[in-house]
XYZ file of C-alpha atoms in Angstrom:
743
model
C -20.975 218.934 162.902
C -19.305 215.900 161.242
C -20.626 217.094 157.861
C -18.891 220.444 158.405
C -15.623 218.690 159.288
C -15.894 216.530 156.152
C -16.469 219.645 154.054
C -13.387 221.318 155.603
C -11.285 218.193 154.982
C -12.452 218.085 151.367
C -11.649 221.772 150.929
C -8.115 221.279 152.247
C -7.624 218.169 150.124
C -8.720 220.088 147.020
C -5.696 222.342 147.499
C -3.245 219.565 148.312
C 0.249 220.376 147.037
C 1.436 218.425 144.020
C 5.037 217.699 143.065
C 6.392 219.092 139.777
C 5.323 217.250 136.576
C 8.654 215.450 136.137
C 8.479 214.144 139.728
C 4.950 212.821 139.139
C 6.191 210.713 136.255
C 9.217 209.507 138.234
C 7.060 208.353 141.121
C 4.670 206.460 138.887
C 7.478 204.717 137.026
C 9.297 203.923 140.269
C 6.294 201.852 141.423
C 5.971 200.182 138.015
C 2.592 201.763 137.292
C 1.427 202.429 133.772
C -0.546 205.434 132.637
C -3.520 203.177 132.038
C -3.446 201.830 135.605
C -3.351 205.307 137.136
C -6.085 206.523 134.796
C -8.311 203.563 135.695
C -7.829 204.156 139.438
C -8.696 207.851 139.121
C -11.483 207.219 136.576
C -10.004 209.534 133.949
C -8.537 208.975 130.508
C -4.973 207.822 129.971
C -4.186 211.012 128.038
C -5.404 213.071 131.006
C -2.760 211.552 133.295
C -0.184 212.036 130.526
C -1.105 215.718 130.412
C -0.629 216.036 134.168
C 2.832 214.497 133.929
C 3.802 216.697 130.978
C 2.754 219.867 132.764
C 0.164 220.678 130.108
C -2.746 220.349 132.516
C -3.419 220.425 136.230
C -5.845 218.016 137.951
C -9.000 219.428 139.494
C -11.279 218.109 142.221
C -12.460 215.476 142.815
C -9.517 213.787 141.030
C -6.935 216.205 142.406
C -7.085 215.104 146.051
C -6.967 211.432 145.077
C -4.016 212.071 142.745
C -2.215 214.030 145.488
C -2.800 211.162 147.925
C -1.340 208.675 145.426
C 1.762 210.785 144.822
C 2.277 211.394 148.558
C 2.300 207.675 149.309
C 4.614 206.988 146.379
C 6.994 209.709 147.560
C 7.278 207.966 150.918
C 8.113 204.688 149.209
C 10.521 206.154 146.668
C 12.597 209.141 147.771
C 14.026 211.465 145.156
C 17.298 209.502 144.929
C 15.583 206.139 144.281
C 16.364 204.471 140.919
C 13.668 204.557 138.248
C 12.976 201.303 136.333
C 12.411 201.392 132.586
C 8.772 201.669 131.537
C 7.995 199.290 128.705
C 4.362 200.253 128.246
C 4.758 203.995 127.900
C 4.036 205.622 124.567
C 7.110 207.567 123.405
C 6.815 211.304 123.314
C 6.688 212.980 119.918
C 10.085 214.343 118.943
C 10.221 218.120 118.444
C 10.661 219.710 115.054
C 10.937 223.216 113.722
C 8.197 224.362 111.310
C 10.486 224.324 108.264
C 11.549 220.698 108.769
C 9.678 217.375 108.914
C 7.954 216.779 112.221
C 7.286 213.508 114.025
C 4.172 211.410 113.956
C 0.881 212.601 115.303
C 0.983 213.028 119.076
C -1.291 211.086 121.396
C -4.548 213.036 121.876
C -5.069 214.415 125.345
C -8.571 214.778 126.733
C -8.203 217.153 129.641
C -11.883 217.737 130.280
C -12.964 217.028 133.818
C -16.082 217.852 135.798
C -16.360 221.577 136.614
C -15.959 222.342 140.306
C -16.269 226.010 141.066
C -13.172 227.652 139.543
C -11.420 230.565 141.110
C -12.555 233.780 139.455
C -9.949 235.873 137.703
C -11.592 239.260 138.102
C -8.866 241.053 136.208
C -9.694 239.204 133.005
C -13.350 238.323 133.420
C -12.559 234.679 132.657
C -11.914 231.629 134.783
C -8.618 229.943 135.523
C -8.209 226.662 137.388
C -5.145 226.848 139.543
C -3.831 225.369 142.806
C -3.819 227.596 145.861
C -2.744 227.508 149.469
C 0.577 227.051 151.214
C 2.986 224.734 149.461
C 0.891 224.494 146.329
C 2.782 223.526 143.205
C 3.198 226.426 140.798
C 0.628 226.375 137.989
C 2.117 226.261 134.482
C 1.795 229.589 132.749
C -0.281 228.069 129.934
C -2.098 224.898 130.890
C -4.397 222.845 128.764
C -7.370 224.408 130.513
C -5.971 227.933 130.521
C -8.514 230.720 130.517
C -6.482 233.590 131.923
C -6.346 236.517 129.527
C -2.993 237.678 130.802
C -0.123 236.841 128.452
C 2.122 234.098 129.734
C 5.003 231.925 128.610
C 4.660 228.153 128.346
C 6.989 225.975 130.374
C 6.652 223.096 127.922
C 6.378 223.610 124.197
C 3.542 221.790 122.413
C 4.294 218.762 120.281
C 5.514 219.766 116.877
C 7.588 222.710 118.136
C 10.982 223.025 119.731
C 11.710 224.635 123.032
C 14.647 226.430 121.454
C 13.633 229.096 118.994
C 9.867 228.594 119.485
C 7.875 231.735 118.807
C 5.955 232.587 121.999
C 3.345 234.440 119.939
C 2.223 231.082 118.536
C 2.800 229.039 121.660
C -0.399 227.032 121.182
C 0.240 226.010 117.591
C -1.078 227.061 114.191
C -4.754 226.212 114.692
C -7.507 225.106 117.025
C -10.655 223.051 116.616
C -13.441 224.710 118.608
C -16.123 222.420 120.031
C -18.793 222.430 122.745
C -18.746 219.580 125.262
C -21.725 217.837 126.792
C -21.738 220.338 129.664
C -22.042 223.267 127.310
C -18.479 224.499 127.724
C -16.635 225.790 124.650
C -13.210 224.201 124.226
C -10.398 224.835 121.736
C -8.420 221.708 120.828
C -4.890 222.584 119.736
C -1.924 220.536 118.520
C -0.104 218.369 121.020
C -3.277 217.546 122.972
C -3.597 221.066 124.390
C -7.177 222.092 125.235
C -8.120 225.667 126.080
C -11.281 227.030 127.664
C -12.945 229.569 125.369
C -14.963 232.266 127.161
C -16.253 233.836 123.921
C -20.061 233.995 123.684
C -20.292 235.122 120.042
C -18.340 234.771 116.819
C -16.900 238.326 117.034
C -15.795 237.554 120.586
C -14.225 234.286 119.408
C -12.210 236.176 116.789
C -11.119 238.694 119.424
C -10.144 235.925 121.844
C -8.162 234.130 119.169
C -6.078 237.189 118.354
C -5.587 238.481 121.896
C -5.425 235.358 124.045
C -5.298 232.298 121.791
C -1.581 232.515 120.915
C -2.318 230.727 117.654
C -0.564 231.125 114.317
C 2.562 230.097 112.493
C 5.853 231.899 111.791
C 6.532 233.028 108.238
C 8.191 230.568 105.874
C 10.403 233.169 104.204
C 12.305 236.197 105.427
C 10.211 238.807 103.580
C 6.986 236.867 104.121
C 4.152 237.189 106.597
C 3.205 235.078 109.576
C 0.312 232.704 108.977
C -2.984 233.846 110.454
C -4.535 231.610 113.117
C -7.020 229.031 111.868
C -10.162 228.229 113.835
C -12.064 225.089 112.857
C -15.692 225.076 113.973
C -17.439 221.799 114.712
C -21.186 221.386 114.281
C -21.736 222.055 117.974
C -19.617 225.214 117.760
C -21.618 226.402 114.750
C -24.825 226.055 116.744
C -23.299 227.846 119.746
C -22.258 230.830 117.634
C -25.463 231.117 115.624
C -24.252 229.528 112.393
C -26.175 226.857 110.507
C -24.794 223.330 110.783
C -25.161 222.870 107.010
C -25.720 225.262 104.142
C -28.864 225.322 102.077
C -28.713 224.432 98.382
C -28.732 228.109 97.445
C -26.006 228.916 99.966
C -23.856 226.047 98.695
C -24.147 227.350 95.141
C -23.233 230.845 96.311
C -20.456 229.438 98.521
C -21.401 231.650 101.454
C -24.088 232.858 103.824
C -26.227 235.794 102.676
C -25.079 239.231 103.793
C -28.283 239.572 105.791
C -27.364 236.727 108.161
C -27.361 237.773 111.813
C -23.800 236.550 112.454
C -22.462 238.690 109.609
C -24.297 241.667 111.100
C -22.670 240.893 114.454
C -19.237 240.968 112.816
C -19.968 244.266 111.097
C -21.155 245.855 114.333
C -17.889 244.748 115.962
C -15.906 246.416 113.120
C -14.815 243.129 111.567
C -14.726 242.650 107.802
C -14.965 239.658 105.477
C -13.058 239.106 102.256
C -14.884 238.912 98.915
C -15.643 235.230 99.367
C -17.757 236.134 102.396
C -18.674 233.827 105.239
C -18.350 230.447 103.584
C -16.620 227.120 104.276
C -13.287 228.967 104.355
C -13.689 232.532 105.608
C -11.244 235.262 106.543
C -12.314 237.768 109.195
C -10.087 240.797 109.579
C -9.593 244.433 110.389
C -7.395 246.628 108.158
C -3.727 246.191 109.043
C -1.960 248.870 111.026
C 1.582 248.928 109.742
C 3.050 245.455 110.138
C 0.382 244.413 112.663
C -2.251 242.096 111.207
C -5.636 241.340 112.712
C -6.983 238.392 110.780
C -8.479 235.014 111.674
C -9.413 232.273 109.249
C -12.397 230.009 109.777
C -12.793 226.460 108.516
C -16.229 224.833 108.781
C -16.046 221.121 107.888
C -19.825 220.616 108.002
C -20.039 223.127 105.141
C -17.791 220.842 103.058
C -14.618 222.815 103.735
C -12.587 219.581 103.756
C -13.087 217.941 100.367
C -13.562 214.209 100.916
C -11.529 213.465 97.770
C -8.424 214.729 99.536
C -9.304 214.777 103.250
C -11.391 211.561 103.331
C -13.490 211.548 106.511
C -11.364 214.108 108.375
C -14.377 216.350 108.865
C -16.101 213.601 110.874
C -13.224 213.049 113.314
C -13.467 213.985 116.998
C -12.098 217.486 117.708
C -8.827 216.295 119.254
C -8.088 213.972 116.331
C -8.962 216.634 113.771
C -6.623 219.085 115.518
C -3.823 216.495 115.357
C -4.410 215.803 111.669
C -4.691 219.420 110.521
C -1.888 220.432 112.866
C 0.473 217.905 111.291
C -0.391 219.181 107.824
C 0.008 222.800 108.956
C 3.391 222.162 110.575
C 4.790 220.218 107.646
C 3.228 222.130 104.750
C 1.567 225.331 105.978
C -1.600 226.402 107.744
C -4.407 225.571 105.291
C -5.669 228.635 103.438
C -8.614 226.938 101.775
C -8.737 223.856 99.594
C -5.557 221.883 99.029
C -5.282 223.598 95.632
C -5.517 227.049 97.194
C -2.985 226.068 99.856
C -0.596 224.735 97.203
C -0.699 228.059 95.401
C -0.418 230.086 98.603
C 2.629 228.034 99.577
C 4.407 229.261 96.439
C 3.773 232.871 97.450
C 4.663 232.260 101.097
C 8.062 230.905 100.054
C 8.641 233.661 97.457
C 6.813 236.809 98.598
C 6.455 239.447 95.861
C 8.138 242.224 97.848
C 10.778 242.684 100.507
C 12.123 245.518 102.637
C 14.873 247.569 101.015
C 18.116 248.605 102.613
C 17.806 251.724 104.810
C 17.877 254.988 102.875
C 19.703 258.142 103.910
C 17.067 258.766 106.590
C 17.283 255.213 107.877
C 13.904 254.228 106.446
C 13.164 251.027 104.574
C 10.835 250.790 101.621
C 9.051 247.994 99.836
C 10.870 246.716 96.762
C 10.456 243.736 94.399
C 11.728 240.479 95.810
C 14.142 238.800 93.363
C 13.048 235.328 92.328
C 9.341 235.984 92.899
C 6.512 236.454 90.397
C 6.124 240.075 91.395
C 3.189 241.981 92.782
C 1.309 242.596 89.534
C -0.013 240.005 87.063
C 1.537 239.693 83.615
C -0.206 238.770 80.384
C 0.383 235.326 78.975
C 1.245 234.674 75.330
C -1.777 234.213 73.017
C -0.888 230.565 72.467
C -0.824 229.999 76.238
C -4.259 231.530 76.815
C -7.110 229.066 77.420
C -10.340 229.360 75.471
C -12.415 232.349 76.515
C -9.418 234.465 77.541
C -9.665 238.194 76.733
C -6.646 237.854 74.392
C -8.849 235.644 72.187
C -11.896 237.875 72.196
C -11.515 238.616 68.448
C -11.701 234.953 67.425
C -14.977 233.671 65.961
C -17.298 232.312 68.641
C -17.043 228.620 67.717
C -13.491 228.694 66.392
C -11.504 225.542 67.204
C -7.834 226.342 67.628
C -5.337 223.987 66.014
C -2.042 222.796 67.592
C -0.354 225.605 65.643
C -2.514 228.111 67.546
C -2.636 226.811 71.105
C -0.180 225.284 73.564
C -1.485 221.899 74.762
C 0.783 220.424 77.421
C -1.189 217.849 79.383
C -0.514 214.585 81.185
C -0.592 211.253 79.346
C -3.847 209.436 78.583
C -2.658 206.744 76.154
C -3.261 203.050 75.584
C -2.763 200.454 72.838
C -3.879 196.878 72.132
C -1.784 194.076 73.575
C 0.553 192.211 71.244
C 0.288 188.443 70.822
C 3.334 187.949 73.034
C 1.844 190.153 75.760
C -1.433 188.216 75.652
C 0.523 185.101 76.606
C 1.681 186.711 79.829
C -0.435 186.265 82.929
C -0.484 189.678 84.594
C -0.882 193.384 83.977
C 1.142 195.319 86.554
C 0.768 199.029 87.179
C 3.552 201.198 88.559
C 2.904 204.753 89.711
C 5.383 207.618 90.000
C 5.445 209.145 93.483
C 4.669 212.865 93.568
C 5.209 212.986 89.798
C 4.293 216.648 89.326
C 6.412 217.682 92.288
C 9.360 215.827 90.739
C 8.603 217.606 87.456
C 8.850 220.957 89.228
C 12.150 220.159 90.928
C 15.010 222.133 89.381
C 12.793 223.472 86.591
C 13.606 226.931 85.265
C 10.402 228.876 84.692
C 9.609 232.381 83.517
C 9.125 235.057 86.126
C 8.090 237.970 83.945
C 6.220 238.750 80.754
C 7.012 236.919 77.488
C 9.002 238.306 74.570
C 7.843 237.394 71.052
C 10.603 236.387 68.631
C 10.583 235.091 65.033
C 12.776 232.235 63.752
C 14.722 231.921 67.031
C 17.499 229.463 67.707
C 16.256 227.008 70.298
C 17.761 227.419 73.750
C 16.951 224.640 76.210
C 17.817 226.936 79.123
C 15.279 229.587 78.086
C 11.731 228.952 79.357
C 8.926 229.739 76.971
C 6.580 228.433 74.294
C 7.927 227.401 70.884
C 6.158 226.870 67.564
C 8.095 224.025 65.964
C 7.504 220.998 63.751
C 8.449 217.772 65.577
C 6.727 215.364 63.193
C 10.118 214.182 61.908
C 11.126 212.670 65.269
C 11.136 208.887 64.764
C 10.901 206.826 67.939
C 12.127 203.752 66.079
C 15.613 205.210 66.256
C 16.681 207.429 69.145
C 19.939 208.513 70.698
C 20.587 207.120 74.175
C 23.853 207.868 75.980
C 25.143 209.451 72.745
C 24.536 206.231 70.800
C 21.706 205.511 68.367
C 19.332 202.763 69.509
C 16.616 200.943 67.569
C 13.201 200.542 69.202
C 9.726 199.418 68.173
C 8.264 202.857 67.670
C 4.749 201.492 67.100
C 4.620 200.313 70.717
C 5.654 203.661 72.165
C 3.534 206.790 72.680
C 4.773 210.024 71.217
C 6.314 212.202 73.924
C 4.920 215.319 72.270
C 1.148 214.853 72.656
C -1.017 213.833 75.641
C -2.760 211.133 73.609
C 0.566 209.756 72.424
C -0.200 210.501 68.765
C 2.588 211.565 66.461
C 2.353 215.287 65.629
C 1.304 216.080 62.081
C 2.968 219.473 61.668
C 3.984 222.644 63.521
C 2.616 222.933 67.041
C 3.281 224.899 70.210
C 5.399 223.228 72.887
C 6.929 224.222 76.202
C 10.698 224.258 76.499
C 11.050 220.796 78.185
C 9.228 219.117 75.296
C 11.386 220.668 72.585
C 14.533 219.986 74.615
C 13.610 216.299 74.741
C 13.401 216.145 70.939
C 16.970 217.438 70.857
C 17.966 214.892 73.513
C 16.607 212.085 71.327
C 19.025 213.206 68.612
C 16.891 215.340 66.300
C 17.313 218.898 65.067
C 14.627 221.471 65.791
C 13.979 224.744 63.984
C 11.400 226.904 65.757
C 9.235 229.159 63.603
C 8.481 231.594 66.403
C 8.478 231.653 70.175
C 7.398 233.523 73.280
C 10.386 233.384 75.617
C 10.972 234.735 79.110
C 14.409 236.180 79.733
C 13.497 236.938 83.348
C 13.469 233.445 84.791
C 14.541 231.314 87.718
C 13.931 228.113 89.680
C 10.848 229.509 91.346
C 9.405 226.143 92.384
C 12.474 224.644 94.055
C 11.610 225.754 97.591
C 8.000 224.705 97.009
C 9.130 221.258 95.920
C 11.518 220.880 98.855
C 8.844 221.801 101.381
C 6.297 219.347 99.978
C 8.883 216.612 99.463
C 10.009 216.852 103.072
C 6.407 216.804 104.280
C 5.636 213.741 102.176
C 8.757 211.802 103.175
C 8.349 212.606 106.869
C 4.746 211.431 106.862
C 5.521 208.274 104.905
C 8.357 207.533 107.335
C 5.861 207.801 110.192
C 3.838 205.167 108.353
C 6.851 202.859 108.175
C 7.963 203.605 104.604
C 11.533 204.938 104.551
C 13.651 206.172 101.604
C 16.493 203.695 102.148
C 14.465 200.473 101.981
C 15.564 197.763 99.519
C 13.039 197.107 96.707
C 11.385 194.038 98.252
C 11.219 195.670 101.680
C 9.764 198.822 100.141
C 6.963 196.869 98.460
C 6.246 195.099 101.744
C 6.200 198.392 103.655
C 3.810 199.930 101.132
C 1.402 197.016 101.480
C -1.372 198.285 103.736
C 0.535 201.341 104.932
C -2.674 203.376 105.119
C -4.130 201.072 107.758
C -1.200 201.654 110.125
C -2.467 205.142 110.899
C -5.522 206.228 108.874
C -5.155 209.835 109.991
C -1.571 210.056 108.771
C -2.708 208.446 105.520
C -5.135 211.358 105.121
C -2.221 213.764 105.568
C -0.366 211.959 102.759
C -3.406 212.283 100.512
C -3.702 215.990 101.307
C -0.016 216.593 100.555
C -0.363 214.922 97.153
C -3.483 216.956 96.422
C -1.606 220.116 97.406
C 0.949 219.392 94.693
C -1.527 218.666 91.914
C -3.976 221.347 92.973
C -1.286 224.006 93.274
C -0.042 223.314 89.750
C -3.612 223.307 88.445
C -4.370 226.666 90.078
C -1.673 228.265 87.925
C -4.238 228.148 85.105
C -7.488 228.455 87.033
C -10.534 228.750 84.790
C -13.667 230.879 85.365
C -15.786 229.763 88.301
C -19.242 230.994 87.328
C -19.968 234.491 88.700
C -21.724 235.435 85.452
C -18.571 235.147 83.357
C -18.846 235.278 79.562
C -16.189 234.291 76.967
C -13.848 237.158 76.162
C -14.248 238.756 79.580
C -11.600 238.592 82.307
C -12.261 236.405 85.357
C -11.084 236.856 88.913
C -8.055 234.565 88.767
C -6.450 236.659 86.015
C -5.790 239.398 88.572
C -3.329 237.156 90.450
C 0.410 237.284 89.752
C 0.286 233.508 90.247
C -2.029 232.984 87.278
C 0.702 231.569 85.073
C -0.419 228.981 82.492
C 3.111 228.889 81.089
C 4.506 227.571 84.394
C 1.781 224.942 84.584
C 2.539 223.871 81.010
C 6.270 223.602 81.726
C 5.727 221.438 84.835
C 3.305 219.095 83.059
C 5.557 218.869 79.998
C 8.552 217.967 82.127
C 6.526 215.387 84.061
C 5.380 213.743 80.829
C 8.903 213.800 79.406
C 10.294 212.268 82.616
C 7.855 209.388 82.208
C 8.712 208.890 78.516
C 12.452 208.958 79.187
C 12.099 206.105 81.696
C 9.879 204.157 79.290
C 12.449 204.448 76.517
C 15.334 203.421 78.790
C 13.318 200.441 80.004
C 12.356 199.398 76.467
C 15.927 199.676 75.186
C 17.239 197.477 78.007
C 14.457 194.890 78.389
C 12.443 194.996 75.165
C 9.284 195.609 77.241
C 6.820 198.349 76.308
C 3.899 199.826 78.267
C 0.364 198.905 77.246
C -1.233 201.950 78.896
C -0.214 205.208 80.562
C -2.425 207.528 82.566
C -0.671 210.600 83.898
C 1.885 209.104 86.316
C 0.827 205.436 86.066
C 2.218 202.962 83.508
C 0.961 199.411 82.956
C 3.166 196.542 81.703
C 2.382 192.936 80.812
C 4.354 190.638 83.116
C 4.798 186.961 83.915
C 4.541 187.718 87.634
C 2.265 189.950 89.756
C 4.989 192.138 91.245
C 6.910 195.073 89.749
C 10.068 193.107 90.578
C 8.947 190.522 88.009
C 9.617 192.928 85.119
C 11.784 195.755 86.459
C 15.476 195.007 85.696
C 17.000 194.929 89.183
C 20.439 193.408 89.774
C 21.652 193.133 93.363
C 18.903 195.586 94.395
C 20.240 198.094 91.859
C 17.888 199.391 89.138
C 18.544 200.277 85.517
C 20.235 203.709 85.440
C 17.712 206.263 84.211
C 14.864 203.752 84.291
C 12.157 202.967 86.806
C 13.290 202.611 90.411
C 11.169 201.443 93.321
C 11.183 203.798 96.278
C 9.246 206.413 98.205
C 11.108 209.501 96.978
C 9.375 211.788 94.460
C 10.102 210.551 90.939
C 10.536 206.927 92.017
C 7.748 204.397 91.549
C 5.507 202.211 93.679
C 3.178 199.321 92.925
C -0.178 200.715 91.782
C -2.016 197.438 91.264
C -2.086 194.107 89.449
C -4.816 192.496 87.360
C -4.802 189.519 85.012
C -4.327 189.799 81.269
C -7.668 188.014 80.940
C -9.260 190.806 82.947
C -7.783 193.432 80.648
C -8.873 191.744 77.444
C -12.231 190.946 78.986
C -13.178 194.506 79.887
C -12.015 195.785 76.504
C -14.180 193.210 74.775
C -17.108 193.791 77.124
C -17.206 197.508 76.382
C -16.052 197.173 72.775
C -13.095 199.446 73.495
C -9.840 197.913 72.113
C -7.797 200.804 73.488
C -9.559 201.297 76.816
C -6.973 202.843 79.143
C -6.342 199.999 81.584
C -4.126 202.234 83.738
C -7.287 203.980 84.936
C -8.644 200.769 86.486
C -5.521 198.759 87.331
C -5.738 199.580 91.033
C -8.941 197.702 91.874
C -10.100 196.381 88.512
C -13.516 198.034 88.687
C -14.803 199.318 85.325
C -18.325 200.637 84.763
C -20.244 201.579 81.642
C -20.212 205.172 82.856
C -16.392 205.118 82.882
C -16.314 204.030 79.249
C -18.855 206.603 78.103
C -21.604 204.087 77.379
């Protein structure tokens, strides 16, 4: 009989009433208890107790009755009107942020998994929902971290990374979820803010259905005429096995970039009336049903074990635990956008998301709205590039001989710097080679840049207009860097120690060549006349990339601030803050890397080349069908980035008499007496040379890339018999291999 009484007591205790979440926290703090102490007493994780106090989760037996007993005794000791002492050991909550603005640092992960103990069946939904019951039971939050109810509900506490005011209830659980299977075989969806949801889906089609109907995942549109971001589901290796997918792809599948159409999971999707895009079921897959009006039914999959997260940009993100991966990707999604594929693909998609090709018109006489072109966008249909802007193999060049090598007078070549020169005798007497790197250089090059929006117009013998984007055939060989105009005054320089601003290799042009508008405008700025022979100009133009730049800049600055690097730091403090900043939070450092890759990759995608698929020169490839295939915009951004670098070099040389010994893209190397950038940058009272290099975290400012000795530089050049080996490529860690030098 005593066993029956014990069972009844346990049953009653399992439904013990709990105070509201805020009261739980007050009682703990009133007794001076830390989260760690409570977690240790209850034999759960610290984040689990934090979730109980935030109202994201509810405790379950056997922890629930012990937690209720603790709170009951504390309530007797500390009535509701008792003062609450400050808690020094608590981790501060993440501050809220709207999707369009920078968000705070990554929230503390919450592990809300506890031992299963016979949940109450929710017969109406066919799923399970853990909830308190009985007289006096505390109300269960409408969407807890272990929610499995299929009935729509409204959260009482918004997840980290969203604001309570103006939050979209459709996406209450954030932009994405990492789906995993725990050691007990239960499928869990880890969302941003530490939220964990039970997933009842038994198959991949059911998972897609659950995501759209019950997951409340996604992200609001970034622009008025745009579309909401589809929910992203990230599948761990365990989730792949649960849903019948291979953990890794075979060599043949990796080359194809997808599973074969005969795979059983693809057949399951087809039977459930789901469709896949042309890229099929690969590392990044989109599963959808045709839209019905404005209603979309689409879910994106990301499978890290299939190399969806490129280690060059995402480091070891794919190996992180599910909760940590959800935090990392969620931060990127909130600050940039929900990933749509690689960082390059996402960078390009961000342009379209901020400037959709169409918008709704004003109501007509019948009150109906129609789709119309969206001003400032690239439009809905692709436009042909100019012949000089076309890369080799383009259909516009199909009539050229097969092995024809186009000259600068036939092709536009706007690329980043790859230039180096031998050290002078005076530079050899210095002790150090110091590299400085421009932050987000290509983003800074896109800021405020006017680019073409429509098709080009061919003109002969035009007058140059610096405000008109396009490609110009002009002879700039007469520009002499030994004498340039700075601040409306002519200045003498050592032109032999400077790279030409007009070619990627820094060589002086030998005759007429094609240039983008920023390059020709710089020749005029240096004080020289230009007389174009012909041009392809775009009268329909605008600052298409401004919103794109602002979004990525804000994401970068917010993340760097979380790592302790702020825009207003004095030069010495900035260098100190940058020293080892990646080790302060390795996951946030991965977000920084991904943001940078989004910039470079997005610009590169504007001139995407053929990607196999049986392509032959002279035939169109898939990317040409995109309105965002715009090699002219890519050329303009790169040209402006290179010109920005050269302008700073010239200002620095005119003021200090110092010249770079190597430049690689956004990194310049100088010989210096000291190992720090402050040893050669002309700062006075923490103020830099106007128009020159300035230390700081903002895009366009510079940071310390690395320092090596002059002996190292001369040694590697002598070792590999390469007098003009580009030392900027190796200045960071000093490692040079024979493979790097082509030997």
